[in-house]
GROMACS .gro file of C-alpha atoms in nm:
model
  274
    1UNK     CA    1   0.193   1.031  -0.857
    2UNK     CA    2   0.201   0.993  -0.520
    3UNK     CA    3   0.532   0.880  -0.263
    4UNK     CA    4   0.442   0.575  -0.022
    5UNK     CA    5   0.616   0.292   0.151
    6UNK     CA    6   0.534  -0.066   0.278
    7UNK     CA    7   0.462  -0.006   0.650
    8UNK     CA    8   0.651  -0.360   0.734
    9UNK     CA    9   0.981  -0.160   0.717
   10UNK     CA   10   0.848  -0.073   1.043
   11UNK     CA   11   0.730  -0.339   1.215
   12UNK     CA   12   1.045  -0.549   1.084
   13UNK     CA   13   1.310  -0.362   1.262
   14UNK     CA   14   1.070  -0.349   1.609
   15UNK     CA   15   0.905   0.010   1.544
   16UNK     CA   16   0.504  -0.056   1.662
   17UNK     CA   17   0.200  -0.098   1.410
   18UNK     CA   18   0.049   0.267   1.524
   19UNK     CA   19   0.388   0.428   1.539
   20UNK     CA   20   0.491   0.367   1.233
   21UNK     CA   21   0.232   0.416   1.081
   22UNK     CA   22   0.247   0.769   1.267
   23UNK     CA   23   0.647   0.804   1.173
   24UNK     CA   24   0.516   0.793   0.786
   25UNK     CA   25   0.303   1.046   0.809
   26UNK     CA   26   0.571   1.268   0.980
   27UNK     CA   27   0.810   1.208   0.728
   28UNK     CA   28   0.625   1.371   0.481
   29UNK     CA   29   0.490   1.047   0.251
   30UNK     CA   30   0.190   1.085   0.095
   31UNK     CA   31  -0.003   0.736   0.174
   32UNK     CA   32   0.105   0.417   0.262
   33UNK     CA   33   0.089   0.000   0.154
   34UNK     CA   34  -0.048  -0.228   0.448
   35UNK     CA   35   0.168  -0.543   0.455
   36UNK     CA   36  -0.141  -0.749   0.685
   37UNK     CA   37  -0.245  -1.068   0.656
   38UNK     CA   38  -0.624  -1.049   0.724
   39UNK     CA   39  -0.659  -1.442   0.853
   40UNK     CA   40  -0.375  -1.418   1.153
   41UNK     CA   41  -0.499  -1.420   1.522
   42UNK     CA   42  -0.582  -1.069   1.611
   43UNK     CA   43  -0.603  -0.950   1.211
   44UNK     CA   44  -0.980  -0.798   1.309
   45UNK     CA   45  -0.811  -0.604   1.566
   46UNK     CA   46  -0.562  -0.492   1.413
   47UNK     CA   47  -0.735  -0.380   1.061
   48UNK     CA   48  -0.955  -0.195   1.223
   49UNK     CA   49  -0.644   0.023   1.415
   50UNK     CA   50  -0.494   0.057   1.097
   51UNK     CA   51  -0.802   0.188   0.937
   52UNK     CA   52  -0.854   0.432   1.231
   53UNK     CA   53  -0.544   0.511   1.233
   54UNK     CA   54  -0.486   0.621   0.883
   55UNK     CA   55  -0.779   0.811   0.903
   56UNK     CA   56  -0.718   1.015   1.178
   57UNK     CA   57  -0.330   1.074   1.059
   58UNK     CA   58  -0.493   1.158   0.666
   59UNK     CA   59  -0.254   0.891   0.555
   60UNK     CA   60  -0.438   0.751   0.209
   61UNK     CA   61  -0.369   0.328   0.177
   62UNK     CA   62  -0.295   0.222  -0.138
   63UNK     CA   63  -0.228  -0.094  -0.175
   64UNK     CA   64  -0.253  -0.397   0.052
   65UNK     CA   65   0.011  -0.675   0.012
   66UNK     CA   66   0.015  -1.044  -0.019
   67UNK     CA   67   0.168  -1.364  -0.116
   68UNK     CA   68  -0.045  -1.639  -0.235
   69UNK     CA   69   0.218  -1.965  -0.306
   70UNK     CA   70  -0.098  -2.182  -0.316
   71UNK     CA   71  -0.268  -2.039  -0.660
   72UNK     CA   72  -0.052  -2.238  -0.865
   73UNK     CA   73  -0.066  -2.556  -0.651
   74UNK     CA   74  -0.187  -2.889  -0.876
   75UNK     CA   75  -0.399  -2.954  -0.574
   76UNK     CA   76  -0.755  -2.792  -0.630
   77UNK     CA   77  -0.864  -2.776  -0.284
   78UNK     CA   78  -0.502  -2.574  -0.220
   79UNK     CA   79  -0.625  -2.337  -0.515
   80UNK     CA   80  -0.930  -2.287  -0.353
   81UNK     CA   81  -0.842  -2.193   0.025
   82UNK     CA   82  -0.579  -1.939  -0.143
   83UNK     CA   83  -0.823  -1.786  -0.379
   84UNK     CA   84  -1.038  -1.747  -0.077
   85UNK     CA   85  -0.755  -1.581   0.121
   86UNK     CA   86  -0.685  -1.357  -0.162
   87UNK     CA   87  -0.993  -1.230  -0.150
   88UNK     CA   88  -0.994  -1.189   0.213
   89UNK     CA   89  -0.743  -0.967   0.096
   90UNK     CA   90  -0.982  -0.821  -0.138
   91UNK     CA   91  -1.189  -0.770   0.161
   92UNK     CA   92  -0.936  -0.567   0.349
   93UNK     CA   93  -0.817  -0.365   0.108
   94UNK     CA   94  -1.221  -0.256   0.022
   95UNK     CA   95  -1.253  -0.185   0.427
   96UNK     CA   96  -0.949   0.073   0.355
   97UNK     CA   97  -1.041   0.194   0.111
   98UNK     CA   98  -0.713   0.087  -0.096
   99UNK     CA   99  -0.678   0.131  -0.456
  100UNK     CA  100  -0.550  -0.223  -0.523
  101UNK     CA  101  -0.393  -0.540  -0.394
  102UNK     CA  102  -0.030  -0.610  -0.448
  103UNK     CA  103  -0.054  -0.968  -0.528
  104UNK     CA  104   0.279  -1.199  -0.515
  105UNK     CA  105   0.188  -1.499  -0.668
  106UNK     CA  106   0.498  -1.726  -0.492
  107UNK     CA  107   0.697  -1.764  -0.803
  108UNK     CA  108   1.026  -1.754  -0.578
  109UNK     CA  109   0.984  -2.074  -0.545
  110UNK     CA  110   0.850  -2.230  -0.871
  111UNK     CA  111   1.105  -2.461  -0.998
  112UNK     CA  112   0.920  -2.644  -1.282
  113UNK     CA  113   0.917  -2.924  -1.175
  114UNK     CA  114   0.639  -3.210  -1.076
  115UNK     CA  115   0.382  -2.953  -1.193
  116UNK     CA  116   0.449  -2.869  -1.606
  117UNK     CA  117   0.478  -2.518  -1.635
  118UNK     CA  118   0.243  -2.418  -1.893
  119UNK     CA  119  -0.046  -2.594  -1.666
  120UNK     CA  120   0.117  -2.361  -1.338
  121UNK     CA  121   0.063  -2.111  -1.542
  122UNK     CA  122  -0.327  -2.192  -1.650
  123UNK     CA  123  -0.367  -2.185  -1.305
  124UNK     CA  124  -0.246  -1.869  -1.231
  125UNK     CA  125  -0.411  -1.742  -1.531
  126UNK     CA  126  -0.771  -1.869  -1.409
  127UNK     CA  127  -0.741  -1.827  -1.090
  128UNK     CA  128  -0.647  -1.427  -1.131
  129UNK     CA  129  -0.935  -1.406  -1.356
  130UNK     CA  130  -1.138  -1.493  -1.064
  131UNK     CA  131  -0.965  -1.267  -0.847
  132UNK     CA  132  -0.953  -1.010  -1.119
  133UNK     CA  133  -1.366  -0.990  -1.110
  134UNK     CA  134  -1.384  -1.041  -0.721
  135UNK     CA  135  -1.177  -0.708  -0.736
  136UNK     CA  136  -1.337  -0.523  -0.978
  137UNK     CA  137  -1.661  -0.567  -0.792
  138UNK     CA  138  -1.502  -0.347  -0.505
  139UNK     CA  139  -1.339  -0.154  -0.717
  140UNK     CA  140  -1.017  -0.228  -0.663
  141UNK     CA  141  -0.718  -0.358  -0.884
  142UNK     CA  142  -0.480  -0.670  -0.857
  143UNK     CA  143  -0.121  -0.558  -0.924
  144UNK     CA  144   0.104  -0.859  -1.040
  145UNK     CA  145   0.459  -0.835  -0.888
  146UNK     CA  146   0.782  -0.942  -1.126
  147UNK     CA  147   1.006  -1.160  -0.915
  148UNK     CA  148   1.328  -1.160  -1.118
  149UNK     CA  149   1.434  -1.528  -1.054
  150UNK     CA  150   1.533  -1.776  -1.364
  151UNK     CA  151   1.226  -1.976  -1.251
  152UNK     CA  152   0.974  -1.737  -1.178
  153UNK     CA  153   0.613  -1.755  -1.356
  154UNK     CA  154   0.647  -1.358  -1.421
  155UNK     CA  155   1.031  -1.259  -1.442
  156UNK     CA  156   1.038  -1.011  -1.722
  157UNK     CA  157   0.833  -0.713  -1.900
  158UNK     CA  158   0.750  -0.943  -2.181
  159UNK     CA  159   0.622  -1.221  -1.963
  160UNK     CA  160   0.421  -0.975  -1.744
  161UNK     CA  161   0.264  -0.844  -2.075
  162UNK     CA  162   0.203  -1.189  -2.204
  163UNK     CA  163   0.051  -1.288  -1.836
  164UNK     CA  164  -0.195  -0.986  -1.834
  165UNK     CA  165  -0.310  -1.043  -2.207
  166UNK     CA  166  -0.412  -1.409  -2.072
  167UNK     CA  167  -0.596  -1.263  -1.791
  168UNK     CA  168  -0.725  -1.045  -2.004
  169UNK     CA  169  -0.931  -0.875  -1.709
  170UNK     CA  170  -0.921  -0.490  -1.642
  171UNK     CA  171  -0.894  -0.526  -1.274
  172UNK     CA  172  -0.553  -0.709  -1.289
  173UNK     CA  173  -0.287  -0.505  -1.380
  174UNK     CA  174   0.123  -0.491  -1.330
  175UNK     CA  175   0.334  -0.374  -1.067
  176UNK     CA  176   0.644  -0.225  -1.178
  177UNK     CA  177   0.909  -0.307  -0.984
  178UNK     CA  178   1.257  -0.114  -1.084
  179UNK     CA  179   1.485  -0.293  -0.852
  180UNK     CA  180   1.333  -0.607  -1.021
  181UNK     CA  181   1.339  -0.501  -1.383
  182UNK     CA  182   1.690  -0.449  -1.329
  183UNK     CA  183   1.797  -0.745  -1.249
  184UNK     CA  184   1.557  -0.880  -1.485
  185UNK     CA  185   1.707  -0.689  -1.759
  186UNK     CA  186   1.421  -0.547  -1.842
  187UNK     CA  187   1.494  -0.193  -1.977
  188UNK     CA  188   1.316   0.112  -1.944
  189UNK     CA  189   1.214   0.128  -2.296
  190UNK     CA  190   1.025  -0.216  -2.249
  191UNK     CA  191   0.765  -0.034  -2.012
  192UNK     CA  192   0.583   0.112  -2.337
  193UNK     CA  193   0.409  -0.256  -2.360
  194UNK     CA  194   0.229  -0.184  -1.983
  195UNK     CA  195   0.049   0.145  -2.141
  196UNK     CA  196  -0.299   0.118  -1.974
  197UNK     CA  197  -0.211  -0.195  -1.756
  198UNK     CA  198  -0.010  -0.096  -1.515
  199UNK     CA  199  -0.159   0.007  -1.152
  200UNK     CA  200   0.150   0.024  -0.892
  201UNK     CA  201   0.545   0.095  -0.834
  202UNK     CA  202   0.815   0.004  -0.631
  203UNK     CA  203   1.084   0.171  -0.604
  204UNK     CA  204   1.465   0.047  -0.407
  205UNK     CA  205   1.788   0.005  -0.508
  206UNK     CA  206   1.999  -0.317  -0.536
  207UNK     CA  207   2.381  -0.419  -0.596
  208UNK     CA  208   2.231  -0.511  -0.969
  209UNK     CA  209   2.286  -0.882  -0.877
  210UNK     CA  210   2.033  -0.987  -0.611
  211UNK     CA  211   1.774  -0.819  -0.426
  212UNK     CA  212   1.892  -0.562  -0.187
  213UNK     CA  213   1.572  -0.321  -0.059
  214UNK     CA  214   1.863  -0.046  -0.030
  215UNK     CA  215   1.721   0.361  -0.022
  216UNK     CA  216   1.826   0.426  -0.390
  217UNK     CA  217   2.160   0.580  -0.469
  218UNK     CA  218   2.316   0.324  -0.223
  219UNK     CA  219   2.352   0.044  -0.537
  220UNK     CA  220   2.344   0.070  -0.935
  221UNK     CA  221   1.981   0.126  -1.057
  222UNK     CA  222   1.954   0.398  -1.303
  223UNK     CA  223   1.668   0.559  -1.164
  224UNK     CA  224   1.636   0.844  -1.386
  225UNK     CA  225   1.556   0.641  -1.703
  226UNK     CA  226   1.314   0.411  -1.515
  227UNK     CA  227   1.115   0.728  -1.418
  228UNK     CA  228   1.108   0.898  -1.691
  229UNK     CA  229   0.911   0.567  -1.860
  230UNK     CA  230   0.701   0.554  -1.549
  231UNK     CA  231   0.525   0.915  -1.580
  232UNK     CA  232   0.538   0.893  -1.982
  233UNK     CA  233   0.287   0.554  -1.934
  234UNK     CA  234   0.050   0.836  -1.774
  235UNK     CA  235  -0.149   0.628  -1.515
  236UNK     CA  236  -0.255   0.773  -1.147
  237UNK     CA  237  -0.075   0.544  -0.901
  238UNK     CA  238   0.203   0.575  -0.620
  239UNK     CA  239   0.502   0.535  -0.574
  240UNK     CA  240   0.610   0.343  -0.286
  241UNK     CA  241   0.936   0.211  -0.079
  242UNK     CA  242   1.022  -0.105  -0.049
  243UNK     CA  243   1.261  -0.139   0.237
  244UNK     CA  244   1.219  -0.508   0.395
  245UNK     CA  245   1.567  -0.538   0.536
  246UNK     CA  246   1.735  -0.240   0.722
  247UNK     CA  247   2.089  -0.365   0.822
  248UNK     CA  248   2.047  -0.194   1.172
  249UNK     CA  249   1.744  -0.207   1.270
  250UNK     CA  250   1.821   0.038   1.534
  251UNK     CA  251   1.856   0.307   1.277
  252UNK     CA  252   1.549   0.185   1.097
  253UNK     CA  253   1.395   0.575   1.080
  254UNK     CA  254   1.695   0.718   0.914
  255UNK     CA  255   1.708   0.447   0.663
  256UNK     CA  256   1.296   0.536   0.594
  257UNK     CA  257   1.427   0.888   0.578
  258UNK     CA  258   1.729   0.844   0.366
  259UNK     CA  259   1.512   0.656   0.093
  260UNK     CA  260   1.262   0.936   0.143
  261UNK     CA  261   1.407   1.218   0.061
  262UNK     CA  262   1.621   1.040  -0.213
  263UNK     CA  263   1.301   0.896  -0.387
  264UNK     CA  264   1.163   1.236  -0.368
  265UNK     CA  265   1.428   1.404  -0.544
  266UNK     CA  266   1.403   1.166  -0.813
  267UNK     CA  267   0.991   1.215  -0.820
  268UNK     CA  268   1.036   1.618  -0.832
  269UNK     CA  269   1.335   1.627  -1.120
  270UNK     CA  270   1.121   1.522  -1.370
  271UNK     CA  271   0.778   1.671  -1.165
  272UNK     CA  272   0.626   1.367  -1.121
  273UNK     CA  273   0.505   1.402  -0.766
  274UNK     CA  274   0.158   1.517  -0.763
   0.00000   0.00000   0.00000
């Protein structure tokens, strides 16, 4: 597998589009997740420098990330405009050249209510289906993100196997998120059920209580046992750091650096770093 990160660390914590994207590819990762939303003022623009860019620096994108809170709206017009923006999404990740689209359906704030739940999640089911084919067409992949909230639509490894059997599409495939399973309590041994389905990690540590986007070894996540499931599910992906809120920002490229070289050691006890 390969080591990545979400290039909005960067551009969080006031580090440019270009140079971080530069900083990664000094660091020593492998490829890297655009965080871009292709429908902002300027998002022409600035696609196209990323895509130059990466190219010049030989950094590989893998994934392109998204939330869509509209795909499980009762409205259908709402459904509409997102599944259209998803697939300008699509769209962007194709001009990259990405292997798939990190899709976050919005779940953080589903609180079953107004809208019954099983009907949110028909519509998240047929909408994805949609997506799933618009995807496969550019041969790409949709990979679902767990949220680990009480209300979310996807919140454990069962319900992410019981989403993607009602999808039931090739193209849309999990994200495994070990921060997330964690506080999901979603063991390591649970990951058997994602053989052949799953398309994406991330990888950060957390105070095993909330979400914290820490380097790992600075909360409680038992890596090792995570990653050893990971490489036994045998699928060709990347690994890549999620690390959205860097207490000082001013120190934002030793915090990349720190969850770097951790992850790495992690990736190269148990060889999984190709």
């Amino acid at each position: 597998m390969k080591l990545g990160m979400i290039n909005s660390a960067w551009e969080q914590h006031g580090v440019g589009l270009v140079d971080g994207l530069k900083k990664t590819k000094e660091l020593g990762f492998d490829c890297v997740d655009i965080f871009e939303d292709p429908m902002e003022p300027g998002a022409d623009e600035r696609i196209t420098m990323i895509k130059q860019t990466c190219d010049e620096l030989e950094l590989p994108i893998i994934s392109v990330v998204g939330v869509s809170v509209g795909l499980v709206d009762f409205n259908p017009s709402v459904q509409r405009f997102h599944v259209d923006r998803c697939k300008r999404y699509l769209d962007m990740g194709a001009t990259f050249g990405a292997k798939n689209y990190l899709l976050v359906i919005g779940e953080y704030i589903w609180q079953k209510e107004v809208i019954p739940p099983e009907e949110q999640w028909k519509f998240a089911v047929e909408n994805c289906k949609v997506l799933g084919d618009y995807a496969g067409e550019r041969d790409l992949e949709i990979v679902i993100e767990l949220e680990p909230f009480h209300m979310s639509l996807v919140n454990t490894i069962g319900e992410m196997d019981r989403f993607l059997t009602d999808v039931d599409n090739p193209a849309v495939k999990a994200n495994i998120d070990i921060s997330h399973m964690v506080l999901s309590d979603s063991p390591p041994e649970s990951l058997v059920s994602l053989r052949g389905r799953a398309g994406h990690v991330h990888i950060s540590d957390c105070d095993g209580k909330v979400h914290g986007d820490l380097p790992p070894g600075r909360g409680v996540v038992p890596f090792e046992g995570y990653m050893q499931a990971i490489k036994d599910l045998e699928f060709d992906g990347a690994i890549s750091l999620e690390l959205e809120y860097a207490p000082d920002p001013s120190q934002i490229v030793e915090w990349v650096t720190e969850a770097y070289s951790a992850t790495d050691r992690l990736m190269s006890a148990i060889d999984l770093r190709k």
